[in-house]
Short mmCIF file of C-alpha atoms in Angstrom, two decimals:
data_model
loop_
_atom_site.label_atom_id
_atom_site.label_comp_id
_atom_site.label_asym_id
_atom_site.label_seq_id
_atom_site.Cartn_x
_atom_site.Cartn_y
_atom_site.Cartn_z
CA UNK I 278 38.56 -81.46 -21.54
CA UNK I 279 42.04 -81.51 -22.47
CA UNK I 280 41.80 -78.17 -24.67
CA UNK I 281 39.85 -76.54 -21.75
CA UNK I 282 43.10 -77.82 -19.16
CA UNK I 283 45.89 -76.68 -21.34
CA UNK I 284 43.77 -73.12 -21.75
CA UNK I 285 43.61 -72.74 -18.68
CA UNK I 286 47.15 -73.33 -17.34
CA UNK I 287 48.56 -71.29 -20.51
CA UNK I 288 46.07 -68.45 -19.26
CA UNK I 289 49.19 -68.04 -15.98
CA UNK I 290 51.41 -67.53 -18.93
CA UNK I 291 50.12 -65.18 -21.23
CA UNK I 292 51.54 -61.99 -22.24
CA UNK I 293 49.21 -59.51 -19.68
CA UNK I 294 49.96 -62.01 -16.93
CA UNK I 295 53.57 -62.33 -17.48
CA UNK I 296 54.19 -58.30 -17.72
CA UNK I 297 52.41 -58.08 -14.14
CA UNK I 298 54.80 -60.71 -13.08
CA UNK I 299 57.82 -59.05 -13.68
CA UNK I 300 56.19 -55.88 -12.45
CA UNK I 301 55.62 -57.44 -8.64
CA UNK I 302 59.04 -59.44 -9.48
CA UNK I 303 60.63 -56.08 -9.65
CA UNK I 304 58.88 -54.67 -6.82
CA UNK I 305 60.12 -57.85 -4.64
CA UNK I 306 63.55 -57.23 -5.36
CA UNK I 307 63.59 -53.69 -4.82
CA UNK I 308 62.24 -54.46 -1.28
CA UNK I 309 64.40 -57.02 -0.13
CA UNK I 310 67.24 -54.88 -1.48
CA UNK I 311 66.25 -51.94 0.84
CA UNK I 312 65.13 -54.34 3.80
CA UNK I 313 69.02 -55.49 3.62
CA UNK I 314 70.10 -51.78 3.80
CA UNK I 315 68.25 -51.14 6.86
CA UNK I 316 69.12 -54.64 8.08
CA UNK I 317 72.78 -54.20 7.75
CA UNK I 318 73.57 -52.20 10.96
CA UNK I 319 71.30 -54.43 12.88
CA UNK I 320 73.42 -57.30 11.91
CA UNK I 321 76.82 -55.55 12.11
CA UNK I 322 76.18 -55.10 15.63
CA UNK I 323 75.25 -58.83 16.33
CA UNK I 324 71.34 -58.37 16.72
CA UNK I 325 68.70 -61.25 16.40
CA UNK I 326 67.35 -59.87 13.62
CA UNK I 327 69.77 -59.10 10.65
CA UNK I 328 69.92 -58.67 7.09
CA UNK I 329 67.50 -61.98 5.99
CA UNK I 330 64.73 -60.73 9.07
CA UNK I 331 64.53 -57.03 7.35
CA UNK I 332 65.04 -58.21 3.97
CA UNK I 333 62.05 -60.75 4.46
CA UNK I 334 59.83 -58.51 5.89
CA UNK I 335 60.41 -55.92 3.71
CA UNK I 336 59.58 -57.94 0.88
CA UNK I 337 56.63 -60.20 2.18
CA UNK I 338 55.12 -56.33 3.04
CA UNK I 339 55.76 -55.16 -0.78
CA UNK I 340 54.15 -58.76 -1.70
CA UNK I 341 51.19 -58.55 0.03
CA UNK I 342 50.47 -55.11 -1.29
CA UNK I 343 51.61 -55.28 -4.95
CA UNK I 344 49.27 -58.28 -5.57
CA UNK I 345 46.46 -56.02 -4.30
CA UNK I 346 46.86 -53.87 -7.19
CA UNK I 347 46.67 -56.48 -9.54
CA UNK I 348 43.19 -58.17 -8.71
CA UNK I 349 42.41 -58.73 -12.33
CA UNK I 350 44.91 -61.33 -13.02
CA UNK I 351 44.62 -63.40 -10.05
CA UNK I 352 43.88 -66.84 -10.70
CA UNK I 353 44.80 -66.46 -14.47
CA UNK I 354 42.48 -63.77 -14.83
CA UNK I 355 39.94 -66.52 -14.54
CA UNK I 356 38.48 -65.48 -11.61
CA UNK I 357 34.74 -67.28 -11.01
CA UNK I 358 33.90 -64.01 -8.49
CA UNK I 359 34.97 -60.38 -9.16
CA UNK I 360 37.86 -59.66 -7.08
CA UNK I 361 37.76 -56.65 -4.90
CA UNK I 362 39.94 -55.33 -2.86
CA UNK I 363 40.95 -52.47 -0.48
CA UNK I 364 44.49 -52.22 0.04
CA UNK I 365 44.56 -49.90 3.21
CA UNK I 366 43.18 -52.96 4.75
CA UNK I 367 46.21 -55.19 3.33
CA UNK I 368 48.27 -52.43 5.17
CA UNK I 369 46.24 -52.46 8.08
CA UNK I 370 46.79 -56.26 8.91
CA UNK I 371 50.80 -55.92 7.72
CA UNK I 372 50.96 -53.26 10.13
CA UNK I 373 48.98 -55.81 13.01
CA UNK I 374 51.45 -58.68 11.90
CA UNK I 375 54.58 -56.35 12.15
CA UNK I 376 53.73 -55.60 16.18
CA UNK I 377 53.60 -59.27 17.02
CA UNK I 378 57.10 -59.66 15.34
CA UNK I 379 58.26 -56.43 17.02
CA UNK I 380 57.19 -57.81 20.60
CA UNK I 381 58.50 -61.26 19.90
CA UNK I 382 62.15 -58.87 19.74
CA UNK I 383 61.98 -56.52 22.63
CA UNK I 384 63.41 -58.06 25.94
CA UNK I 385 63.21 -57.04 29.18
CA UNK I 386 65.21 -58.14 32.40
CA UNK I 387 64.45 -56.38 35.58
CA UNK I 388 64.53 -52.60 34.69
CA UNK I 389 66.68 -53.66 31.20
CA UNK I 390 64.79 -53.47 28.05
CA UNK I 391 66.33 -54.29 24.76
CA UNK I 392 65.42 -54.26 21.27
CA UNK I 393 63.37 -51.27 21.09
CA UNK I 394 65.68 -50.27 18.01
CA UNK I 395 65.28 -53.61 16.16
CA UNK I 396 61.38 -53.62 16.69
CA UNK I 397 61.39 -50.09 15.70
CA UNK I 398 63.33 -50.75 12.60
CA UNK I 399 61.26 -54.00 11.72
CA UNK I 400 58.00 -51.23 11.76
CA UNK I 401 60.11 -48.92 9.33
CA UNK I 402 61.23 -51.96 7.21
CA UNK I 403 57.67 -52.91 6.47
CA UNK I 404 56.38 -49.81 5.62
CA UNK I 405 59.17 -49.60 3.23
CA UNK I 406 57.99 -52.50 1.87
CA UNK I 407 54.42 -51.22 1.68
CA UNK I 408 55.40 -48.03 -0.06
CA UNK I 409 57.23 -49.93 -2.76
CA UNK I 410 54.21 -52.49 -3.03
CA UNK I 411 51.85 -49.18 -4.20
CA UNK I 412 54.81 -47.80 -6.41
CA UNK I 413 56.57 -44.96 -3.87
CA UNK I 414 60.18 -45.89 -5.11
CA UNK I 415 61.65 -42.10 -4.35
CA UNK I 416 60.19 -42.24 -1.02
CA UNK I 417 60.95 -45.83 -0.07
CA UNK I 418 64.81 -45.41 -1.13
CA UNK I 419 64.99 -42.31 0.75
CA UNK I 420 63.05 -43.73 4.00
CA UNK I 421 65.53 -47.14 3.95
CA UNK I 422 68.64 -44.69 3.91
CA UNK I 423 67.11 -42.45 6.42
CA UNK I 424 66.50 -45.61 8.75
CA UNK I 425 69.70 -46.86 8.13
CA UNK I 426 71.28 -43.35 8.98
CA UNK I 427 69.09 -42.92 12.20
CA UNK I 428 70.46 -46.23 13.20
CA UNK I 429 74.12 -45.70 12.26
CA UNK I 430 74.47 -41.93 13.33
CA UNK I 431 71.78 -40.98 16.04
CA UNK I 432 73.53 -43.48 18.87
CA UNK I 433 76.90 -41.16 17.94
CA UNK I 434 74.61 -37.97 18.42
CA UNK I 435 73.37 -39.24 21.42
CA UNK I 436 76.69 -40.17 22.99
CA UNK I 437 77.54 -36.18 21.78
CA UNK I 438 75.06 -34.75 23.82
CA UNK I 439 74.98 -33.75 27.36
CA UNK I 440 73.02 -37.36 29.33
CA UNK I 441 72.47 -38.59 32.66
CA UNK I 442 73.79 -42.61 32.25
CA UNK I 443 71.60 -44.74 34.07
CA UNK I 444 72.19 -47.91 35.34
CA UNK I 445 70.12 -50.95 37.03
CA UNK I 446 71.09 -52.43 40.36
CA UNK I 447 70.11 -55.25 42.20
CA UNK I 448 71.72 -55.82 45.94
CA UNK I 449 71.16 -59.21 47.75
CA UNK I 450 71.97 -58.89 51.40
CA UNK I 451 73.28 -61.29 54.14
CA UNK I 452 70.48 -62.92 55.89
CA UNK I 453 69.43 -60.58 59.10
CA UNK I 454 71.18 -57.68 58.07
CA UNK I 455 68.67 -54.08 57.53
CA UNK I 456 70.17 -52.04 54.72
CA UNK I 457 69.53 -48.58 55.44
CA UNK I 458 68.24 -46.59 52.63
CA UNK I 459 69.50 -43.40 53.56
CA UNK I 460 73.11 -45.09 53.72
CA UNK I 461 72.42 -46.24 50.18
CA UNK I 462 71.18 -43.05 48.64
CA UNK I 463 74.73 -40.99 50.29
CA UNK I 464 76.60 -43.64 48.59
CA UNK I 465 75.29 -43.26 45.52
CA UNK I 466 75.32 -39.21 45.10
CA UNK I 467 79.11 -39.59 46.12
CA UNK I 468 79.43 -41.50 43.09
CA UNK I 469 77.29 -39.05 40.93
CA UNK I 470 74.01 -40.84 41.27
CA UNK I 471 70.67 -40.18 42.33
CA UNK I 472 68.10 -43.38 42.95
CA UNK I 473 65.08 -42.57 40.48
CA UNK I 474 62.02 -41.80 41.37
CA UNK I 475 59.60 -44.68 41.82
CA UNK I 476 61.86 -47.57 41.12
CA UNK I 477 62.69 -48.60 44.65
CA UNK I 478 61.76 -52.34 45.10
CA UNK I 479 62.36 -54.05 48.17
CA UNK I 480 61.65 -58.28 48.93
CA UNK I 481 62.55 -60.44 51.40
CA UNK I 482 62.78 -64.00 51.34
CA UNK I 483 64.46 -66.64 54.02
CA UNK I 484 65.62 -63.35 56.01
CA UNK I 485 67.41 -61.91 52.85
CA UNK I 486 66.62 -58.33 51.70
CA UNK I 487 66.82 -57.65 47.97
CA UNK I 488 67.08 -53.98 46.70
CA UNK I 489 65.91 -53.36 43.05
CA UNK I 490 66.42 -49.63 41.62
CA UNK I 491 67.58 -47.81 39.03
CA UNK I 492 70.31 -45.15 40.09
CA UNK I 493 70.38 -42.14 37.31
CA UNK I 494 73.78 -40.22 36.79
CA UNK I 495 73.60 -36.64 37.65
CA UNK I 496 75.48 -36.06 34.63
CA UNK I 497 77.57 -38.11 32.15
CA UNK I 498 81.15 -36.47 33.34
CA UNK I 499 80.32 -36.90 37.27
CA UNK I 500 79.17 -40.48 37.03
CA UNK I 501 81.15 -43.37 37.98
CA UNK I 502 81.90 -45.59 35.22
CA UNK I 503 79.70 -48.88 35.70
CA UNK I 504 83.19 -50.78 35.75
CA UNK I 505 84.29 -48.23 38.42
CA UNK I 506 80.90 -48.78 40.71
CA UNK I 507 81.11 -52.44 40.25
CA UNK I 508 83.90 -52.60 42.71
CA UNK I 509 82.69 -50.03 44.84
CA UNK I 510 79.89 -52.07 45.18
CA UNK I 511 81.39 -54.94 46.93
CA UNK I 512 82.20 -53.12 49.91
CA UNK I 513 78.97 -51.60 50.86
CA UNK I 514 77.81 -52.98 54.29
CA UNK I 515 76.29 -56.56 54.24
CA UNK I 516 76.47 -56.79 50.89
CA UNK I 517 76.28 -60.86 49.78
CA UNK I 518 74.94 -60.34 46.16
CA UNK I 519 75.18 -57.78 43.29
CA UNK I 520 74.36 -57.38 39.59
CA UNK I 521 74.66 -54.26 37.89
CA UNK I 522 73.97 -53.51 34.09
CA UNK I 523 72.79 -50.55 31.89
CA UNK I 524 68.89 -49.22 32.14
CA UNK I 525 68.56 -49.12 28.53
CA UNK I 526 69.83 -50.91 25.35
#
């Protein structure tokens, strides 16, 4: 019994078992080594999820697919039932997993949503995890610096290009007082704004009228600065409450 214990426990250590070890040990630091590349300009820019989030998930994707390749030395290669295995499926449920993490990121306030970008990124950061776990090291490298770069550079393209700013208003009125829409829409084309289409939403409680909408900028050079339209803000008529912030994040 003793012979037949220490067999077994050296079979995890033998020379076949030890090379796939350092294979999938390799693979698992090559991962979390790209998940930190793509995780660095989330955490530079003070997101919830930073370097150890991508890192982790970049690695735990390589994991789960590297040891699918390597059926014949689970268990020791002692195995009582033939192991096999279809590793599309081990993608399809890291690819499941990864959307419950990226929902658990993206926020949304009133017409704000944020963390699009870092959910987005978490989705690229397994898949370069998954493309190291079946031995694409070329294209995983170059898809971790092309994240990163899409990250780091597109926002700067974006801010290049002609855009219409938008921004997402809520107005609180004095008890009694009727706003008047019209009033509200001339206000907000003298300021280089236009109310979007569709996002109007009007409630009342104890006599007070609130005003939800998202006002678009005709363009990015005629639109007020949100700083600016704060304080123009606080003189509209009956005006008793008034929070302003971005659309998007």
């Amino acid at each position: 019994m003793t012979v037949s214990l220490s067999s077994y426990f050296m079979s995890f250590w033998s020379a076949s078992e030890l090379h796939a070890n350092v294979i999938i040990f390799l693979n698992l630091t090559g991962a979390m080594l790209l998940g930190f590349v793509v995780g660095y300009e989330r955490s530079y820019h003070g997101r919830a999820a930073g370097m150890r989030t991508y890192g982790l998930v970049c690695m735990a994707s390589a994991a789960l697919v590297v040891i699918s390749g390597y059926p014949d030395f689970w268990y020791g290669a002692r195995a009582v039932y033939p192991v096999n295995l279809d590793p599309s499926r081990t993608i399809q449920g890291i690819v499941t997993g990864i959307g419950f993490l990226g929902a658990g990121v993206i926020m949304r306030e009133g017409f704000t949503i944020s963390g699009l970008t870092t959910a987005a990124s978490l989705w690229a950061s397994s898949a370069i995890g998954v493309m190291v776990g079946v031995g694409f090291y070329a294209a995983a490298i170059l898809l971790a610096f092309l994240s990163a770069a899409c990250m780091i550079w597109v926002s700067r393209i974006e801010a290049w290009l002609p855009s219409r700013p938008a921004v997402a208003i809520t107005m609180q009125f004095r008890q009694g007082f009727i706003p008047r829409e019209d009033a509200l829409r001339k206000m907000a084309l003298a300021r280089g704004y236009e109310i979007a289409t569709g996002t109007l939403n009007i409630s009342c409680k104890e006599g007070r009228s609130e005003w939800r909408f998202v006002a678009v900028g005709l363009s990015r050079t005629l639109a007020t600065r949100i700083s600016e339209l704060s304080l123009e803000l606080g003189a509209f008529e009956g005006l008793e409450f008034y929070q302003i912030a971005h659309a998007r994040n």
